Amino acid sequence: AAGVIQSPRHLIKEKRETATLKCYPIPRHDTVYWYQQGPGQDPQFLISFYEKMQSDKGSIPDRFSAQQFSDYHSELNMSSLELGDSALYFCASSSGTGTSTDTQYFGPGTRLTVL
Amino acid sequence: AQRVTQPEKLLSVFKGAPVELKCNYSYSGSPELFWYVQYSRQRLQLLLRHISRESIKGFTADLNKGETSFHLKKPFAQEEDSAMYYCAPAGFQKLVFGTGTRLLVSP
């Protein structure tokens, strides 16, 4: 069965550069979530989208923005990168009501390293 | 504030021994509660959720609202259970992850 796809798997950037992470949800899933997991840290919720509209927002810096497109894939745009942005970025998708009862299916993550 | 506590960062047991991974939460309202597992080199995946009341891979978890706990249990651990386990209540979509417990099951 198709799973959540994230691209790229690894990304190396320098400080002050920009990065774009992509997430392709499971087919027919209408909700996408982004999480950030720093080294030795637990995953932290960043932002979510339901039916192409932002549905919830967590600890996402103002330097980051995200959107969900008409085909339900999502992109996380990160600007003015800082060393502290180095982390594993997970995307998850779900289908259903867009509420907390939906099971979230996770992608493999994109590992971002900022030098 | 939403908070999840998994007091053990590492739990090491022998194969066949009982396992209990502790989870306490502080959450406003009535969250859904999940256990997610991450096996080596694999993605996070759902292990079980309290609302379904099912046993997955021999694991069960009972929600104790009075103690605000959602401990994960298995009577006889297997080597393939070695993984990182995250307790995660969910309130309106977002999962709030605990710090995780690494379970090591030795032969």
GROMACS .gro file of C-alpha atoms in nm, chain A residues 3-4 31 33 35 37 42-43 45 48 50 55-56 90 98-104 106-108, chain B residues 9 31-32 34 36 38 43-46 49 51 86 90-100:
model
   48
    3GLY     CA    1   0.258   0.538   0.221
    4VAL     CA    2   0.335   0.900   0.293
   31THR     CA    3  -0.520   1.617   0.613
   33TYR     CA    4   0.054   1.744   0.957
   35TYR     CA    5   0.629   1.775   1.300
   37GLN     CA    6   1.215   1.643   1.588
   42ASP     CA    7   1.052   1.444   2.100
   43PRO     CA    8   0.856   1.534   1.787
   45PHE     CA    9   0.383   1.969   1.611
   48SER     CA   10  -0.159   2.105   0.989
   50TYR     CA   11  -0.732   2.004   0.626
   55SER     CA   12  -0.639   2.379   1.052
   56ASP     CA   13  -0.402   2.409   1.347
   90PHE     CA   14   0.807   1.443   0.972
   98GLY     CA   15  -0.994   1.626   1.031
   99THR     CA   16  -1.019   1.582   1.405
  100SER     CA   17  -0.798   1.426   1.663
  101THR     CA   18  -0.968   1.088   1.621
  102ASP     CA   19  -0.808   1.033   1.282
  103THR     CA   20  -0.510   0.799   1.278
  104GLN     CA   21  -0.204   0.975   1.145
  106PHE     CA   22   0.382   0.914   0.911
  107GLY     CA   23   0.635   0.959   0.636
  108PRO     CA   24   1.001   0.861   0.676
  124LYS     CA   25   1.411   0.697   2.865
  146PRO     CA   26  -0.790   1.385   2.456
  147GLU     CA   27  -0.762   1.081   2.241
  149PHE     CA   28  -0.225   0.693   2.121
  151TYR     CA   29   0.322   0.522   1.842
  153GLN     CA   30   0.934   0.351   1.574
  158ARG     CA   31   0.889   0.545   1.023
  159LEU     CA   32   0.669   0.625   1.316
  160GLN     CA   33   0.362   0.407   1.311
  161LEU     CA   34   0.053   0.373   1.520
  164ARG     CA   35  -0.525   0.394   2.044
  166ILE     CA   36  -1.064   0.433   2.183
  201TYR     CA   37   0.596   0.737   2.210
  205ALA     CA   38  -0.421   1.422   2.061
  206GLY     CA   39  -0.634   1.725   2.095
  207PHE     CA   40  -0.797   1.856   1.780
  208GLN     CA   41  -0.561   1.690   1.535
  209LYS     CA   42  -0.217   1.755   1.666
  210LEU     CA   43  -0.036   1.482   1.852
  211VAL     CA   44   0.157   1.588   2.159
  212PHE     CA   45   0.445   1.347   2.189
  213GLY     CA   46   0.616   1.238   2.505
  214THR     CA   47   0.992   1.211   2.520
  215GLY     CA   48   0.974   0.848   2.424
   0.00000   0.00000   0.00000
